[in-house]
Coordinates of C-alpha atoms in Angstrom, one line a residue:
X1 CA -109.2 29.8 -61.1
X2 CA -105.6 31.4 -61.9
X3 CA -103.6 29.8 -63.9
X4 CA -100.2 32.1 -63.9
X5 CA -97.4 31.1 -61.9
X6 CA -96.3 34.5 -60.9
X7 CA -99.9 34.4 -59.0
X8 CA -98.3 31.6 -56.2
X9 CA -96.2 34.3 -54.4
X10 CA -97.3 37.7 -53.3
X11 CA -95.8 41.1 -53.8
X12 CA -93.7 42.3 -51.0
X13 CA -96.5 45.0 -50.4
X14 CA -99.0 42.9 -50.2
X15 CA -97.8 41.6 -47.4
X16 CA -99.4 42.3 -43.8
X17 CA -97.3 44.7 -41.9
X18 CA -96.7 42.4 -39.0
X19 CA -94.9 39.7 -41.4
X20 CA -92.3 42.2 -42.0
X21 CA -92.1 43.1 -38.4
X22 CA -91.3 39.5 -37.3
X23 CA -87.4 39.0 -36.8
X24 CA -86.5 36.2 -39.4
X25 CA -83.8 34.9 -37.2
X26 CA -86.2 34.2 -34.2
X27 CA -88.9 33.2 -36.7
X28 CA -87.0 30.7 -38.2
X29 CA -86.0 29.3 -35.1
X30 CA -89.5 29.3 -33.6
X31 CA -90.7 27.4 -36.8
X32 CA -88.1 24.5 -36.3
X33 CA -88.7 23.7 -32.4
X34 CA -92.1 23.7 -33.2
X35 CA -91.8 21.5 -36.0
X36 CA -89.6 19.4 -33.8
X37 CA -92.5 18.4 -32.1
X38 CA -94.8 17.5 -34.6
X39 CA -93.7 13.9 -34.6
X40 CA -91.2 13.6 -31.9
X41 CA -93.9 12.8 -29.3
X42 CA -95.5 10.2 -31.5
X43 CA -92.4 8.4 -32.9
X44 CA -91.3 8.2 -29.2
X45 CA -93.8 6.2 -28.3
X46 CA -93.7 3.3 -30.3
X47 CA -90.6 1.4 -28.9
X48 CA -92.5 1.7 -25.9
X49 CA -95.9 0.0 -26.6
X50 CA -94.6 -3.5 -25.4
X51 CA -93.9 -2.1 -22.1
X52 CA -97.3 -0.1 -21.8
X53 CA -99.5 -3.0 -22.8
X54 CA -97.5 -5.1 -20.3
X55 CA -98.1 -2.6 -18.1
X56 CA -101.4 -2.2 -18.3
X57 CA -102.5 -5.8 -19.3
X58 CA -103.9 -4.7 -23.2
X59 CA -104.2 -7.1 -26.0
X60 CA -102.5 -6.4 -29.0
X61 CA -105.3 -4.6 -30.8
X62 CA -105.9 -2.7 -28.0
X63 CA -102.2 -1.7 -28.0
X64 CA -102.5 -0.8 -31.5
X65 CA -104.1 2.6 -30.2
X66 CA -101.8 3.9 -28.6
X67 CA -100.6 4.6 -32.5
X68 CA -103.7 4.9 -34.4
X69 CA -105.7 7.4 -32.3
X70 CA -103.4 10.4 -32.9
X71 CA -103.2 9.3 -36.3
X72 CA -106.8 9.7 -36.2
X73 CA -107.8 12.3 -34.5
X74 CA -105.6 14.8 -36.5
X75 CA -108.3 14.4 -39.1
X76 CA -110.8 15.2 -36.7
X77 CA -109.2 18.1 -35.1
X78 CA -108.0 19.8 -38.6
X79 CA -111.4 21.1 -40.0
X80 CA -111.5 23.5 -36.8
X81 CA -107.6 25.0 -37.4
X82 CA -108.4 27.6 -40.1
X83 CA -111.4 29.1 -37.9
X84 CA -109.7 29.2 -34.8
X85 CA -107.2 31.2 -36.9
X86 CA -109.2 33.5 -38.2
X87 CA -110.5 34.2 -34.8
X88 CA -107.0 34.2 -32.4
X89 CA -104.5 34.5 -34.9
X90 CA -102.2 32.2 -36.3
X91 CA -99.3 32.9 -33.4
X92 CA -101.6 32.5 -30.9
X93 CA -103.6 29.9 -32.5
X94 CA -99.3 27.9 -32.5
X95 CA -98.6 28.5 -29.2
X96 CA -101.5 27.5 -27.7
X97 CA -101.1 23.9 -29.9
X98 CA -97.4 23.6 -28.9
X99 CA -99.1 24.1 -25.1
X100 CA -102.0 21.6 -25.3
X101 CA -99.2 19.2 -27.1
X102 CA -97.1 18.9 -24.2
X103 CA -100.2 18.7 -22.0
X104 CA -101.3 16.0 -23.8
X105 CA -97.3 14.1 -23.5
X106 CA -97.9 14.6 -19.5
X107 CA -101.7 13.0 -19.6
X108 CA -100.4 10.2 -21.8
X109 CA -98.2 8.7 -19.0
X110 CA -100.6 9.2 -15.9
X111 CA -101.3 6.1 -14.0
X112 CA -104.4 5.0 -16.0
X113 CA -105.7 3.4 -19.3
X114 CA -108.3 6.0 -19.7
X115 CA -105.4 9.0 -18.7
X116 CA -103.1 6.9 -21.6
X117 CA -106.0 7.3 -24.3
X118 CA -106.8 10.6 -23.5
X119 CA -103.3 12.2 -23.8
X120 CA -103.4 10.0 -27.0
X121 CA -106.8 12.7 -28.4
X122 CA -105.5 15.8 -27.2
X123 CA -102.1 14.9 -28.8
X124 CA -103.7 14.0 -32.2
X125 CA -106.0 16.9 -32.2
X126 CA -102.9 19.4 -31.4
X127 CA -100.8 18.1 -34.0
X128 CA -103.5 18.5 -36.3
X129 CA -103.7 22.2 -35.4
X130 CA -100.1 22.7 -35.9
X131 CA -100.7 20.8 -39.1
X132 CA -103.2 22.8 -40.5
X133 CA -101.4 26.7 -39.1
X134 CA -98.3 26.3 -40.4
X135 CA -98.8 25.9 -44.6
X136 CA -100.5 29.3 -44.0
X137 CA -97.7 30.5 -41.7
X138 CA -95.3 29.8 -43.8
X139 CA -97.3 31.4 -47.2
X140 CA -97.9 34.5 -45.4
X141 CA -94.5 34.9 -44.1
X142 CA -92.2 33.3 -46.7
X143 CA -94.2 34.4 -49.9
X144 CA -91.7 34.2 -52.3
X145 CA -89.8 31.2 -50.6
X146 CA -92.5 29.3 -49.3
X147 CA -91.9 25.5 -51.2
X148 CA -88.2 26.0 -49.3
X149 CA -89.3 26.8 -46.1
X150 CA -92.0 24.1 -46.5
X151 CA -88.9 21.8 -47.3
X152 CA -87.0 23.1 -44.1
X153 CA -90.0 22.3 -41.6
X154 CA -90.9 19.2 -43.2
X155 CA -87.6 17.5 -43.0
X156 CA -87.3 19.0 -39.1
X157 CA -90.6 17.2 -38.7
X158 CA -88.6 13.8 -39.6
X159 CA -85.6 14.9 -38.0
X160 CA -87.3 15.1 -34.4
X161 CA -89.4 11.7 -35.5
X162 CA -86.2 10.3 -35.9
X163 CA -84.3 11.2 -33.2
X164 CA -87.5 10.8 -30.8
X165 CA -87.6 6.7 -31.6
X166 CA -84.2 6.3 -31.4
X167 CA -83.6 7.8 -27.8
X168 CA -87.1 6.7 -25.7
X169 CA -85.5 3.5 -24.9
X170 CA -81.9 5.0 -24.0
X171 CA -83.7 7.9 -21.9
X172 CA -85.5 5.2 -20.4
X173 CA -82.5 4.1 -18.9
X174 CA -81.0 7.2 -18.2
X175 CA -83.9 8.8 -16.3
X176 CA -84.7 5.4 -14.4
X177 CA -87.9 5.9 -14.3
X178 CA -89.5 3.4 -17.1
X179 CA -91.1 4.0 -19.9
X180 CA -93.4 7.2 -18.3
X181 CA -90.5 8.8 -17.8
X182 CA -89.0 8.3 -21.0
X183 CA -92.3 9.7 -23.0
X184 CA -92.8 12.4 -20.4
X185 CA -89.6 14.0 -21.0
X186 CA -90.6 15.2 -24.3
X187 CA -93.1 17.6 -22.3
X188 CA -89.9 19.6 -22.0
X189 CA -89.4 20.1 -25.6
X190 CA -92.7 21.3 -26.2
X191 CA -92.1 23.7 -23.4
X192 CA -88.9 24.9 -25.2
X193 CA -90.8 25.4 -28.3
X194 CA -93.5 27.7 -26.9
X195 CA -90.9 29.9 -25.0
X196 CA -89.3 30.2 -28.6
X197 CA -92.5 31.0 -29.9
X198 CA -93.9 33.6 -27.4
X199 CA -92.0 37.2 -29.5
X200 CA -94.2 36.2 -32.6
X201 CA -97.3 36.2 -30.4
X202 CA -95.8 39.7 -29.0
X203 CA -94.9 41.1 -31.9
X204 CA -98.5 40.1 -33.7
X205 CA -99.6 41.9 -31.0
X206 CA -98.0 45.0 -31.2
X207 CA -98.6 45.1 -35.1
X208 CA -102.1 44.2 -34.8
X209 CA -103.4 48.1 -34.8
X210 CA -101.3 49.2 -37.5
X211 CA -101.6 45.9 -39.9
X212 CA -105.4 46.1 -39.5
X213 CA -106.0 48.7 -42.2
X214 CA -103.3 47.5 -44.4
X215 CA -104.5 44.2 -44.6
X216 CA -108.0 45.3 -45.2
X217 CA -106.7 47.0 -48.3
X218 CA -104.2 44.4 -49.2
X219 CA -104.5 42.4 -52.1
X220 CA -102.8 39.3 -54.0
X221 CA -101.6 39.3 -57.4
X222 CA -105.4 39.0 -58.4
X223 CA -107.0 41.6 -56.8
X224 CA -108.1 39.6 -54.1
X225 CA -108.4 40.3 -50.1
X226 CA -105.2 38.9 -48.6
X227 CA -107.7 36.9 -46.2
X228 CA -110.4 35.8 -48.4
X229 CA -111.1 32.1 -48.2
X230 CA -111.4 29.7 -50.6
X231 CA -115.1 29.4 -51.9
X232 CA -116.8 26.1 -52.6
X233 CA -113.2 24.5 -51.4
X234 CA -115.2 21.0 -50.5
X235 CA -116.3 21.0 -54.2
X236 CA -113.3 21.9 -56.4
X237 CA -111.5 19.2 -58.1
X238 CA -107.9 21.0 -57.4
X239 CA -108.8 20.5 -53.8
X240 CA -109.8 16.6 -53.7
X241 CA -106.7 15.8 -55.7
X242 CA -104.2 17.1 -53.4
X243 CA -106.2 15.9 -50.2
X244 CA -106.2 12.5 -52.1
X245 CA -102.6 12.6 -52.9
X246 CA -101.6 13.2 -49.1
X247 CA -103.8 10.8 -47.9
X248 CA -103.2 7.7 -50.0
X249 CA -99.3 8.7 -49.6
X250 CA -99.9 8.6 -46.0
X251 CA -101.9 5.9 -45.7
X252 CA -99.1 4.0 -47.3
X253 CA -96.6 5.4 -44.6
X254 CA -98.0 4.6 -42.1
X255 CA -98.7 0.8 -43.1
X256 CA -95.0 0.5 -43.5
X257 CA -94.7 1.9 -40.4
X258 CA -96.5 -0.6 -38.7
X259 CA -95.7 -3.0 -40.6
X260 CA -92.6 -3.3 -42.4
X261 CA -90.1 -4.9 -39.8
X262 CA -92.5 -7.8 -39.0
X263 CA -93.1 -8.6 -42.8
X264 CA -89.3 -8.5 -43.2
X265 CA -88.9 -10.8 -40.1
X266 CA -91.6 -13.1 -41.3
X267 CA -89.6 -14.1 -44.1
X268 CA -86.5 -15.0 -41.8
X269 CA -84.8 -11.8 -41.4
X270 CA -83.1 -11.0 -37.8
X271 CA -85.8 -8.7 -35.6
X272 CA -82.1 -6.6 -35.2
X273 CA -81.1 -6.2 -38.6
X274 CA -85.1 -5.8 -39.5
X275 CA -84.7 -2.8 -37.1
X276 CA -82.1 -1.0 -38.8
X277 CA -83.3 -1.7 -42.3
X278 CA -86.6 0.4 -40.6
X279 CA -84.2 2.5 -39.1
X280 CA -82.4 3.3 -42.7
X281 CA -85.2 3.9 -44.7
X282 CA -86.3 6.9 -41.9
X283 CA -83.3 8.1 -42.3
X284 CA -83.5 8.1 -45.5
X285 CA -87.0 10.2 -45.8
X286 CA -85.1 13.2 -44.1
X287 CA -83.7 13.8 -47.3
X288 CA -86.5 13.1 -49.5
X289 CA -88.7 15.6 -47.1
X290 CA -86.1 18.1 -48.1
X291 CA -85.1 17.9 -51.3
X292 CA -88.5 17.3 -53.2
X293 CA -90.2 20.5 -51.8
X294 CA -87.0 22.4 -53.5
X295 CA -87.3 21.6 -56.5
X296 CA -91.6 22.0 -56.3
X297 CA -90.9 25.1 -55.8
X298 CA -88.8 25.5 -59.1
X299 CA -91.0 23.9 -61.7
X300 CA -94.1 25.8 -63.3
X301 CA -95.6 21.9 -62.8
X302 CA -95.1 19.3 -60.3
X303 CA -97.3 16.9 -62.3
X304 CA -94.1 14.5 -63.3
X305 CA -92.7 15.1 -59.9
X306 CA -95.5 13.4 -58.4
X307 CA -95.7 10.6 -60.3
X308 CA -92.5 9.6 -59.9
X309 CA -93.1 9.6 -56.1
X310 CA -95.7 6.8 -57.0
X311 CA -93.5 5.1 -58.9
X312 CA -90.5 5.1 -56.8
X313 CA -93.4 3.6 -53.7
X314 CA -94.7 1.0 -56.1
X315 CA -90.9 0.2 -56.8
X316 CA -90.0 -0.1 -53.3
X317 CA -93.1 -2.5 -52.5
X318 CA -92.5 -4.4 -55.2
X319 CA -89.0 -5.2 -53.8
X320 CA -90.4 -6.0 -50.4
X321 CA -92.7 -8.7 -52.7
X322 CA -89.9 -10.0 -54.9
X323 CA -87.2 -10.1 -52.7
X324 CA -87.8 -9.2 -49.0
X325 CA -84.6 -10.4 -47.8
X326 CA -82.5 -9.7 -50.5
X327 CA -83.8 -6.1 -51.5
X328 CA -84.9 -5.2 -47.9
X329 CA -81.7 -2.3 -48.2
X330 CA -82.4 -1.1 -51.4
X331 CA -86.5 -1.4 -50.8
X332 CA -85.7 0.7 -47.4
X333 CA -83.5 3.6 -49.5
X334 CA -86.1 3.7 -52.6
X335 CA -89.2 4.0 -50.3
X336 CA -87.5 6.6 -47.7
X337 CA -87.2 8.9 -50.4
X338 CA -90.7 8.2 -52.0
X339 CA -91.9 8.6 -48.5
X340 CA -90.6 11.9 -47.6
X341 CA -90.6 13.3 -50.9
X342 CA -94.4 12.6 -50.7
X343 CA -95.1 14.4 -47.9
X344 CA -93.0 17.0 -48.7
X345 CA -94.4 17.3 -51.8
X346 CA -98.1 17.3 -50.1
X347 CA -97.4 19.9 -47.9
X348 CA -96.0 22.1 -50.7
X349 CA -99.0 21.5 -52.7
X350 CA -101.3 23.4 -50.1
X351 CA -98.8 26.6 -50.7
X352 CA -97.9 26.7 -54.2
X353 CA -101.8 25.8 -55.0
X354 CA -103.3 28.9 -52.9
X355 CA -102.9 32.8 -53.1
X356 CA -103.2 33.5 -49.8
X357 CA -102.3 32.0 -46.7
X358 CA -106.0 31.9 -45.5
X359 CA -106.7 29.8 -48.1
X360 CA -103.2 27.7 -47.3
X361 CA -104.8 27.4 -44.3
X362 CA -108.3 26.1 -45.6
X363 CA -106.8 23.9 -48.3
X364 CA -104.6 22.7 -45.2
X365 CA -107.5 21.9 -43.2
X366 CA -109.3 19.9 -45.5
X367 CA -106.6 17.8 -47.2
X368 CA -104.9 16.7 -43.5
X369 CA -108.5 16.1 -43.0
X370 CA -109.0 13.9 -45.5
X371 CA -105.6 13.0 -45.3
X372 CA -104.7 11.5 -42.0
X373 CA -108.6 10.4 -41.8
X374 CA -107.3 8.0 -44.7
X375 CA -104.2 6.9 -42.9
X376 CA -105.5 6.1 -40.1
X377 CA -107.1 2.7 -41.7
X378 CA -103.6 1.9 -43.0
X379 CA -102.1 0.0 -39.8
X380 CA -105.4 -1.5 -39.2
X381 CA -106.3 -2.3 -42.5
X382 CA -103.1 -4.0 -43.0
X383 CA -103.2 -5.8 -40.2
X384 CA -106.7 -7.1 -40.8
X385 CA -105.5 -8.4 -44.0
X386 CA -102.9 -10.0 -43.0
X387 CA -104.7 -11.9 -40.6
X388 CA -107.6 -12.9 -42.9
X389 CA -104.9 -14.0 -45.7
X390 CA -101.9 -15.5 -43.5
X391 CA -99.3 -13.3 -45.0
X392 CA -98.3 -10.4 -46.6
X393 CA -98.6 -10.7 -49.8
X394 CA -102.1 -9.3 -50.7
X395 CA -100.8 -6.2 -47.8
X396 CA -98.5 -5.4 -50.2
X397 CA -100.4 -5.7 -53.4
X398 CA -102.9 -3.5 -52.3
X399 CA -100.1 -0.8 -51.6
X400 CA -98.7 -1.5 -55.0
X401 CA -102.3 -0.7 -56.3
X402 CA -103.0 2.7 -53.9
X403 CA -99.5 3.7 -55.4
X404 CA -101.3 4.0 -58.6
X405 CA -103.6 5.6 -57.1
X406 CA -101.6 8.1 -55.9
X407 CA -99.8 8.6 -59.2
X408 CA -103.5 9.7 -60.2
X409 CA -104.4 11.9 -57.8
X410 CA -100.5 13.9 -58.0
X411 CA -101.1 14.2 -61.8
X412 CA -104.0 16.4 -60.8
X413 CA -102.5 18.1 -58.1
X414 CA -99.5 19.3 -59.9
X415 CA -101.1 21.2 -62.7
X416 CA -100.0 25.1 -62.6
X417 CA -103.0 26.7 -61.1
X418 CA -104.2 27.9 -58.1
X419 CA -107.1 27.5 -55.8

């Protein structure tokens, strides 16, 4: 295992031809509106769940799906990503994701419960792809830059989250056609996204002849093949602690997520002011999301980094514990930048802990695996918990224990070596 730090980028002729063929301008801009998607299509649909379980006549659980489902089946789908890479080729592999994604938004609000569910799979599993491609993407193409440009998707992925819950309801209302038409509409962005992405597919196209010998003879800083995967990766420590770190980090997201409005309104808070103290600490992630990654990528270790994303999500529970009214504000700031910086911080891990960007892509695989595998149990866990306790007290406690957890796992993950 290196151990150097000059051994997390690669030499600018080691790169494949065709990354210095692609256009930055247009790659750049393919990478966002892609990234835009990534959440849009899921935050979107939450302020509609009341109207689809009215709709269709679900019971609260039930309803809970509609949420949980994508959550889980980006675990399932992300083993596949870094074969069907190897096979099509990452552009490909991205445009036919951003494709299946807004397939899956246009199956979602079809007339039908089973229709609703299945658009709910197919938009899980092609997140996961587009999950698991672009940590590889990004390391093959941004070698010497790629913490920053995991900074600059990651935040675009909140960005589009953000802007997707707060205008479902409004483009309910302007398209007048309910909530279908509402969650339908972001079909359209997907759409924009793959018309965006279509030169890199070209362009990986037209280099493919001429990249295929270089990159046979390629090598990293090591001496390694540029497309070598990771060996044993299931079985290295290195690889467990980051998939743990993401997944405990999500796991406590997405809890919140569910969750943190109606434990703020449980204690007498207004379900309007609840909303925007939710609101706030999303807003708020955006620049944890970008910032944290930015300085990753400046430090030989992250190890103090990442504990002090635990500590800053154990702070912020333990304001929603102490004082839920009160410190709801400051609770929402301090864990919107624990949040974001977390997953910033996760996604960076799977580039500055990997030579190549096949292996970006394996470590990807498995630690959004893992990851979002983990998470999904959040919501329901929480929920289950409450409901066997009668409040939210032990919910939080737990989190306040998994943040410890977390510290654990990022101590690992942020040593300076490389998988």
């Amino acid at each position: 295992m290196s151990v150097t730090r000059a051994q997390q980028s690669l030499p600018t002729s080691a790169v494949p031809v065709r990354s210095r063929l692609a256009h930055p301008a247009l790659l750049l801009l393919g990478i966002v509106l892609v990234a835009l998607n990534m959440r849009a299509c899921l935050a979107a649909v939450s302020p509609m769940v009341g109207e689809i379980q009215r709709t269709f006549g679900l019971s609260s659980t039930v309803s809970g799906l509609i949420t949980t489902v994508p959550v889980l089946f980006q675990g399932v789908g992300a083993p596949l990503t870094p074969r069907l890479t190897r096979r099509f080729g990452t552009e490909r592999v991205v445009l036919g994701a951003v494709l299946v994604l807004g397939a899956g938004v246009l199956l979602r609000v079809l007339p039908s419960v089973v229709a609703l569910y299945g658009g709910c799979v197919v938009i899980g599993v092609a997140i996961a792809v587009l999950n698991v491609s672009m940590p590889g993407l990004v390391k093959r193409e941004f070698p010497d830059r790629a913490a920053a440009m995991t900074g600059v998707y990651s935040t675009t992925m909140l960005v589009g989250a953000t802007l997707a819950a707060g205008s479902s309801v409004p483009l309910e209302h302007a398209l007048g056609g309910g909530w279908r038409a509402s969650l339908g509409a972001w079909s359209l962005l997907a759409l924009v996204a793959a018309v965006a992405w279509l030169p890199q597919v070209l362009r990986s196209r037209q280099a493919a002849a001429p990249a295929a010998p270089a990159a046979a003879t390629a090598t990293g800083a090591a001496g390694a093949p540029l497309a070598k995967p990771i060996a044993g990766l299931w079985r290295l420590p290195l690889a467990w602690q980051i998939s743990l770190f993401m997944g405990v980090s999500s796991l406590m997201v997405y809890t919140l997520v569910a969750w943190m409005p109606t434990i703020l309104a449980s204690h007498g808070m207004s379900r309007d002011q609840a909303g925007l103290v939710f609101a706030f600490s999303n807003l708020v992630q955006v620049a944890g999301a970008f910032l944290v990654p930015l300085l990753a990528g400046r430090l030989t270790r992250q190890r103090a980094l990442a504990v002090t994303m635990a500590a800053l999500n154990a702070a912020g529970v333990a304001m929603l514990l102490i004082a839920p009214v009160s410190g709801a504000w400051a609770a929402a700031a301090v864990l919107g930048l624990a949040q974001g910086g977390s997953l910033g911080l996760g996604l960076a891990f799977i580039v500055l802990r990997t030579d190549t960007a096949a292996g970006a892509a394996q470590l990807g695989g498995m630690s959004q695996a893992i990851g979002y595998l983990i998470a999904a149990a959040g919501p329901v866990g929480g929920g289950a918990l409450h409901q066997l306790t009668g409040g939210w007290s032990a919910v939080l406690v737990v989190l306040l224990v998994l943040a410890g957890v977390v510290g654990v796992a990022g101590w690992g993950a942020g040593r300076n070596r490389t998988l």
